[in-house]
Coordinates of C-alpha atoms in Angstrom, one line a residue:
Chain A
M159 CA 53.4 26.6 -35.3
K160 CA 53.7 23.0 -34.3
R161 CA 53.6 24.0 -30.7
K162 CA 50.4 25.9 -31.2
L163 CA 48.9 22.9 -32.9
Y164 CA 49.9 20.6 -30.0
K165 CA 48.4 23.1 -27.6
L166 CA 45.1 23.2 -29.6
I167 CA 44.9 19.4 -29.7
L168 CA 45.7 19.3 -25.9
C169 CA 42.9 21.8 -25.3
F170 CA 40.4 19.7 -27.4
C171 CA 41.4 16.6 -25.5
L172 CA 41.0 18.4 -22.1
M173 CA 37.6 19.7 -23.2
F174 CA 36.5 16.3 -24.4
F175 CA 37.6 14.7 -21.1
V176 CA 35.8 17.3 -19.0
L177 CA 32.6 17.2 -21.0
S178 CA 32.5 13.4 -21.1
G179 CA 33.1 13.3 -17.4
N180 CA 30.2 15.7 -16.8
C181 CA 28.0 13.7 -19.1
A182 CA 28.7 10.6 -17.0
M183 CA 27.9 12.5 -13.8
V184 CA 24.4 13.4 -15.1
Q185 CA 23.6 9.9 -16.3
A186 CA 20.0 8.9 -15.4
A187 CA 19.5 6.7 -12.4
D188 CA 16.5 4.8 -11.1
A189 CA 14.0 6.7 -8.9
Y190 CA 11.7 5.2 -6.3
I191 CA 8.5 6.7 -4.9
V192 CA 7.8 4.8 -1.7
Y193 CA 4.9 4.9 0.8
Q194 CA 6.6 5.4 4.1
N195 CA 6.2 3.5 7.4
P196 CA 4.1 2.7 9.4
N197 CA 2.6 0.1 7.0
G198 CA 5.0 1.3 4.3
F199 CA 7.7 -0.2 2.2
D200 CA 10.8 1.3 3.6
T201 CA 12.8 -1.9 4.1
Q202 CA 11.6 -3.4 0.8
A203 CA 12.7 -0.2 -1.1
Q204 CA 16.1 -0.2 0.6
Y205 CA 16.6 -3.9 -0.3
M206 CA 15.5 -3.2 -4.0
K207 CA 17.7 -0.1 -4.2
N208 CA 20.8 -1.9 -2.9
R209 CA 20.3 -5.0 -4.9
Y210 CA 19.1 -3.6 -8.3
S211 CA 19.5 0.2 -8.4
P212 CA 22.6 1.4 -6.6
G213 CA 22.7 5.2 -6.9
A214 CA 18.9 5.4 -7.1
K215 CA 17.0 8.2 -5.4
V216 CA 14.3 7.2 -3.0
H217 CA 11.4 9.6 -2.5
Y218 CA 9.2 8.9 0.5
V219 CA 5.5 9.9 0.6
R220 CA 2.5 9.6 3.0
S221 CA -0.2 11.6 1.3
S222 CA -1.5 12.0 -2.3
A223 CA -0.3 15.6 -2.2
D224 CA 3.3 14.3 -1.3
F225 CA 3.0 11.8 -4.2
V226 CA 2.0 14.5 -6.7
K227 CA 4.7 16.8 -5.5
K228 CA 7.4 14.2 -5.7
W229 CA 6.2 13.0 -9.1
N230 CA 6.2 16.5 -10.5
S231 CA 9.7 17.2 -9.2
L232 CA 11.3 14.2 -10.8
S233 CA 14.2 14.8 -13.2
N234 CA 16.4 12.6 -15.3
V235 CA 15.2 9.2 -14.3
D236 CA 16.1 5.9 -15.8
N237 CA 13.4 3.5 -14.4
L238 CA 10.7 4.8 -12.1
I239 CA 9.6 2.3 -9.4
I240 CA 6.5 3.0 -7.4
M241 CA 5.9 1.2 -4.1
V242 CA 2.6 2.5 -2.8
H243 CA -0.6 0.8 -1.6
G244 CA -3.3 0.4 -4.2
G245 CA -6.5 -1.2 -5.4
T246 CA -8.4 -1.4 -8.7
G247 CA -8.0 2.0 -10.4
C248 CA -6.7 3.8 -7.4
L249 CA -3.8 4.3 -5.0
Y250 CA -4.2 4.5 -1.3
F251 CA -2.6 7.1 1.0
Y252 CA -2.7 7.8 4.7
N253 CA -6.3 8.3 5.9
E254 CA -7.5 9.2 2.4
A255 CA -10.1 7.6 0.1
G256 CA -8.8 5.9 -3.0
W257 CA -6.8 8.5 -5.1
S258 CA -7.1 8.6 -8.9
N259 CA -6.5 12.3 -9.9
Y260 CA -4.0 11.5 -12.6
S261 CA -4.4 14.8 -14.3
S262 CA -2.5 16.5 -11.5
L263 CA 0.6 14.5 -12.5
N264 CA 3.0 16.2 -14.9
Y265 CA 3.8 14.4 -18.2
L266 CA 7.2 12.8 -17.7
G267 CA 7.8 11.8 -21.3
S268 CA 11.3 13.5 -21.5
V269 CA 12.1 12.8 -17.8
V270 CA 11.8 9.0 -17.6
K271 CA 14.3 7.3 -20.0
G272 CA 13.5 3.7 -19.1
N273 CA 10.2 2.2 -18.0
V274 CA 7.9 2.3 -15.0
M275 CA 7.4 -0.5 -12.4
L276 CA 4.2 -0.2 -10.3
L277 CA 4.4 -2.5 -7.3
S278 CA 0.9 -1.6 -6.0
C279 CA -1.7 -4.3 -5.5
Q280 CA -4.0 -4.6 -8.5
G281 CA -2.0 -2.0 -10.4
G282 CA -2.9 -3.5 -13.8
T283 CA -6.5 -4.6 -12.9
G284 CA -9.3 -2.8 -14.7
R285 CA -8.0 -2.2 -18.2
T286 CA -8.3 1.5 -19.1
S287 CA -9.3 2.5 -15.5
S288 CA -6.2 0.7 -14.1
V289 CA -3.5 2.8 -12.4
A290 CA -0.9 1.3 -14.7
Y291 CA -2.7 2.5 -17.9
N292 CA -3.2 6.0 -16.5
L293 CA 0.5 6.2 -15.4
S294 CA 1.5 5.1 -18.8
K295 CA -0.4 8.0 -20.2
R296 CA 1.4 10.3 -17.9
T297 CA 4.9 9.0 -18.8
G298 CA 4.6 7.7 -22.4
R299 CA 6.3 4.5 -21.1
G300 CA 5.2 0.9 -20.5
V301 CA 4.2 0.2 -16.9
V302 CA 5.2 -3.2 -15.4
C303 CA 2.6 -4.2 -12.8
A304 CA 0.5 -6.9 -11.2
K305 CA -2.8 -7.7 -12.9
D306 CA -5.6 -9.4 -11.0
S307 CA -3.5 -9.9 -7.9
A308 CA -2.3 -8.2 -4.8
V309 CA 1.5 -7.9 -4.3
N310 CA 3.4 -9.1 -1.3
Y311 CA 7.1 -9.3 -0.5
N312 CA 8.8 -12.6 0.1
W313 CA 10.0 -12.3 3.7
L314 CA 11.3 -15.8 4.1
F315 CA 13.9 -16.1 1.4
N316 CA 14.4 -12.5 0.1
K317 CA 12.4 -9.3 -0.1
N318 CA 11.5 -9.4 -3.8
P319 CA 7.9 -8.6 -4.8
D320 CA 5.7 -11.5 -5.4
L321 CA 2.2 -12.1 -6.7
D322 CA -0.3 -12.9 -4.0
D323 CA -2.6 -14.9 -6.4
K324 CA -0.5 -16.8 -8.8
E325 CA -3.5 -18.8 -10.2
N326 CA -5.4 -15.7 -11.5
G327 CA -2.8 -13.0 -11.4
E328 CA 0.2 -12.2 -13.6
W329 CA 2.9 -9.6 -14.1
V330 CA 2.1 -7.5 -17.2
K331 CA 3.4 -4.5 -19.1
I332 CA 0.6 -2.1 -19.8
S333 CA 1.1 0.7 -22.3
A334 CA -1.1 3.5 -23.6
I335 CA 0.0 3.5 -27.2
K336 CA 0.0 7.1 -28.5
G337 CA -1.5 8.0 -25.2
R338 CA -4.7 6.1 -26.0
T339 CA -4.7 2.5 -27.3
Y340 CA -4.6 0.0 -24.4
K341 CA -1.9 -2.7 -24.8
C342 CA -1.2 -5.4 -22.3
K343 CA 1.8 -7.8 -22.6
S344 CA 1.9 -10.8 -20.3
L345 CA 5.2 -11.3 -18.5
G346 CA 4.4 -14.5 -16.5
T347 CA 4.1 -15.0 -12.8
K348 CA 7.7 -14.7 -11.6
W349 CA 9.0 -11.3 -10.7
K350 CA 12.4 -10.1 -11.9
Y351 CA 13.9 -6.7 -12.0
N352 CA 14.6 -7.3 -15.7
L353 CA 10.8 -7.3 -16.4
L354 CA 11.5 -3.6 -16.9
N355 CA 13.4 -4.4 -20.1
Q356 CA 10.9 -6.8 -21.6
Chain B
M298 CA 21.2 -48.6 28.2
N299 CA 21.9 -47.6 24.6
K300 CA 18.3 -48.0 23.7
V301 CA 17.2 -45.8 26.6
K302 CA 19.8 -43.2 25.5
K303 CA 18.5 -43.3 21.9
K304 CA 14.9 -42.9 23.2
L305 CA 15.9 -39.9 25.3
I306 CA 17.7 -38.3 22.4
L307 CA 14.6 -38.8 20.2
I308 CA 12.3 -37.3 22.8
L309 CA 14.6 -34.4 23.2
I310 CA 14.7 -33.7 19.5
G311 CA 10.9 -34.0 19.4
L312 CA 10.5 -31.6 22.2
L313 CA 13.0 -29.1 20.7
T314 CA 11.1 -29.3 17.3
V315 CA 7.7 -28.6 19.1
I316 CA 9.3 -25.7 21.1
S317 CA 10.8 -24.2 17.9
C318 CA 7.5 -24.4 16.1
I319 CA 5.8 -22.6 18.9
V320 CA 8.5 -19.9 19.0
V321 CA 8.2 -19.5 15.2
I322 CA 4.4 -19.1 15.5
I323 CA 4.6 -16.7 18.3
K324 CA 7.5 -14.7 16.8
F325 CA 6.1 -14.3 13.3
P326 CA 2.8 -12.4 13.3
A327 CA 2.4 -13.3 9.6
I328 CA 2.1 -17.0 10.4
Q329 CA -0.1 -16.2 13.4
G330 CA -2.4 -14.2 11.1
K331 CA -2.5 -16.8 8.3
L332 CA -3.3 -19.6 10.8
S333 CA -6.0 -17.8 12.7
S334 CA -9.5 -18.8 11.8
N335 CA -11.1 -16.1 13.9
D336 CA -12.3 -12.8 12.6
H337 CA -9.3 -10.6 11.7
I338 CA -10.9 -7.2 11.9
K339 CA -12.3 -6.3 15.4
L340 CA -14.0 -3.1 16.2
K341 CA -15.3 -1.5 19.3
I342 CA -17.6 1.2 18.2
R343 CA -18.9 3.9 20.6
L344 CA -21.3 6.4 19.1
L345 CA -22.2 9.6 21.0
F346 CA -24.7 12.2 20.1
D347 CA -24.4 15.5 22.0
G348 CA -22.5 13.5 24.7
K349 CA -25.1 10.8 25.1
I350 CA -24.4 7.2 24.0
V351 CA -26.4 6.0 20.9
E352 CA -27.2 2.3 20.9
L353 CA -26.2 0.6 17.6
E354 CA -27.9 -2.4 16.1
N355 CA -26.1 -5.1 14.2
K356 CA -28.7 -5.1 11.4
Y357 CA -27.8 -1.5 10.5
I358 CA -24.1 -2.2 10.2
T359 CA -22.9 -3.7 6.9
C360 CA -19.5 -4.4 5.3
V361 CA -18.4 -4.6 1.7
Y362 CA -14.9 -5.5 0.5
E363 CA -13.3 -3.3 -2.2
T364 CA -14.4 -5.7 -4.9
G365 CA -18.0 -5.3 -4.0
E366 CA -18.2 -8.6 -2.1
V367 CA -20.5 -8.5 0.9
C368 CA -18.8 -9.5 4.2
T369 CA -20.7 -10.6 7.3
V370 CA -20.5 -8.4 10.3
N371 CA -20.6 -10.3 13.6
G372 CA -21.3 -9.0 17.1
N373 CA -23.7 -6.5 18.6
E374 CA -24.0 -3.4 20.8
E375 CA -20.4 -2.2 20.9
I376 CA -18.2 -5.0 19.7
Y377 CA -18.2 -6.0 16.1
S378 CA -15.9 -8.1 13.9
V379 CA -15.4 -9.0 10.2
K380 CA -13.6 -12.0 8.8
G381 CA -11.0 -9.9 6.9
G382 CA -7.8 -11.8 5.9
R383 CA -7.5 -10.1 2.5
Y384 CA -5.4 -7.1 1.5
G385 CA -7.5 -4.1 0.6
Q386 CA -10.3 -1.8 1.7
Y387 CA -13.2 -3.0 3.9
K388 CA -16.0 -0.5 3.7
I389 CA -18.1 -0.7 6.9
K390 CA -21.3 1.3 6.8
I391 CA -23.3 2.3 9.9
S392 CA -26.8 3.6 9.3
V393 CA -28.0 5.7 12.3
H394 CA -31.8 6.4 12.3
G395 CA -33.0 9.9 13.0
E396 CA -35.1 8.7 16.0
S397 CA -31.9 7.7 17.8
L398 CA -30.6 11.3 17.4
Q399 CA -33.0 13.2 19.6
G400 CA -33.2 16.8 18.5
Y401 CA -31.7 16.2 15.1
D402 CA -34.2 13.6 13.7
E403 CA -32.4 13.0 10.4
D404 CA -30.8 9.8 9.3
V405 CA -26.9 9.8 9.4
I406 CA -24.6 7.5 7.5
I407 CA -21.1 6.7 8.8
H408 CA -18.6 5.1 6.4
L409 CA -15.7 3.4 8.2
N410 CA -13.4 2.5 5.4
Y411 CA -10.7 0.3 6.8
M412 CA -7.6 -0.3 4.7
N413 CA -6.1 -3.7 5.5
A414 CA -2.4 -3.2 4.6
N415 CA -1.4 -6.8 5.2
D416 CA -3.5 -9.9 4.6
W417 CA -2.2 -11.4 7.8
Y418 CA -3.1 -8.5 10.0
I419 CA -5.3 -9.1 13.0
S420 CA -6.4 -5.7 14.1
D421 CA -8.3 -4.4 17.1
S422 CA -9.7 -0.9 16.7
D423 CA -11.3 1.2 19.4
C424 CA -13.5 3.8 17.6
T425 CA -15.2 6.7 19.3
I426 CA -17.4 8.8 17.1
A427 CA -19.0 11.8 18.7
L428 CA -21.7 13.7 16.7
S429 CA -22.7 17.2 17.9
K430 CA -25.0 19.9 16.6
Q431 CA -23.2 23.2 16.1
N432 CA -24.3 26.3 14.1
G433 CA -27.2 24.4 12.6
G434 CA -24.8 21.7 11.2
L435 CA -23.7 18.4 12.4
Y436 CA -20.0 17.8 13.4
G437 CA -18.3 14.5 13.8
T438 CA -15.3 14.0 16.0
V439 CA -13.6 10.7 15.4
N440 CA -10.9 8.9 17.4
I441 CA -9.7 5.5 16.4
N442 CA -7.0 3.5 18.1
T443 CA -5.9 0.5 16.1
K444 CA -3.6 -2.2 17.4
Y445 CA -2.1 -4.9 15.1
N446 CA -0.8 -8.4 15.9
D447 CA 2.7 -7.4 15.0
G448 CA 2.8 -4.9 17.9
N449 CA 2.3 -1.8 15.8
S450 CA -0.5 0.6 16.5
I451 CA -1.9 3.7 14.8
V452 CA -4.2 6.6 16.0
Y453 CA -6.7 8.3 13.8
D454 CA -8.1 11.7 14.9
D455 CA -10.3 13.8 12.8
T456 CA -13.2 16.4 13.0
Q457 CA -15.5 16.8 10.0
V458 CA -18.6 18.8 9.2
L459 CA -21.1 16.3 7.9
Q460 CA -22.0 16.8 4.2
D461 CA -25.4 15.3 3.4
N462 CA -25.5 13.7 6.8
T463 CA -22.6 11.5 5.9
L464 CA -19.4 11.0 7.8
E465 CA -16.5 9.5 5.8
I466 CA -13.6 7.9 7.7
N467 CA -10.6 6.4 5.9
W468 CA -8.1 4.7 8.2
G469 CA -6.1 1.6 8.7
F470 CA -2.5 2.4 7.6

């Protein structure tokens, strides 16, 4: 009888060990959607991934169709980081006019566990027409982005993103509360990966 | 003797500093682009209609930055340039009057939307736009070869059927 009990406890322990191991394996990791070279952000994305998100998956895109396809195929993401060219209210892809067809993007409310960082130029410019607001509507998450400024990458000291216009621009977190109400929280002019958690 | 040596060392240091500065400027296109006061976006535009060259006039070529700010277009005939120097889209519009398109006689608008992917880019684009009448419509064949100051280059090739006599070209990165 005692032996059976021991065996049962051992079985439970084994099951717990295996299950917890599996859970750890499917833990959400950061995902990057990156505009590919030429004139892309390949090296910047690799730097960001190695420095801040080891284990992250990097998805490369060239066209808006690629972007929509990669977006719609995302699964189990911690933070989503988007490194694509952009302007006020639109994203730019290879030889295309400004893209803003957000309705073609699946809603990622249950896919993205953390937040979204949009490193496109002017990502937060234009209030409810901004790319950030529209991506917040498609994810149900806050979108950290540059408002009233382009984004460049510091090539002299490191490859971190930086505001092009620190006088007028700032990093902000834009949210579409309940999918509608526009909320913009100022995060200052210095970029940090931790802005995702603020 | 010591004074002469000191002077020589100072001159040598000065020379090395100047040479290093020149090397830095030559090596880093970003510095080159930031320092240059010349126009950053250069275009050579060749427009053909049924194989014949159409002469362009500066007054019919305009440029607007993505924010709506009007930019001056310099140059004439084939070579044009815009100041540039900002990240974003420069929308260059060419109005071609019907009388220049013998046998078609309708005005045509060409939108050359150039995306400047780096504010320090100095670009040199060679654009050939060939318009031709086919099956009652107007076709536009476009070839643009763009060279950047960092040594990279891109080629844009496209053929479009003109809608409302308008040709839309998005290129630059």
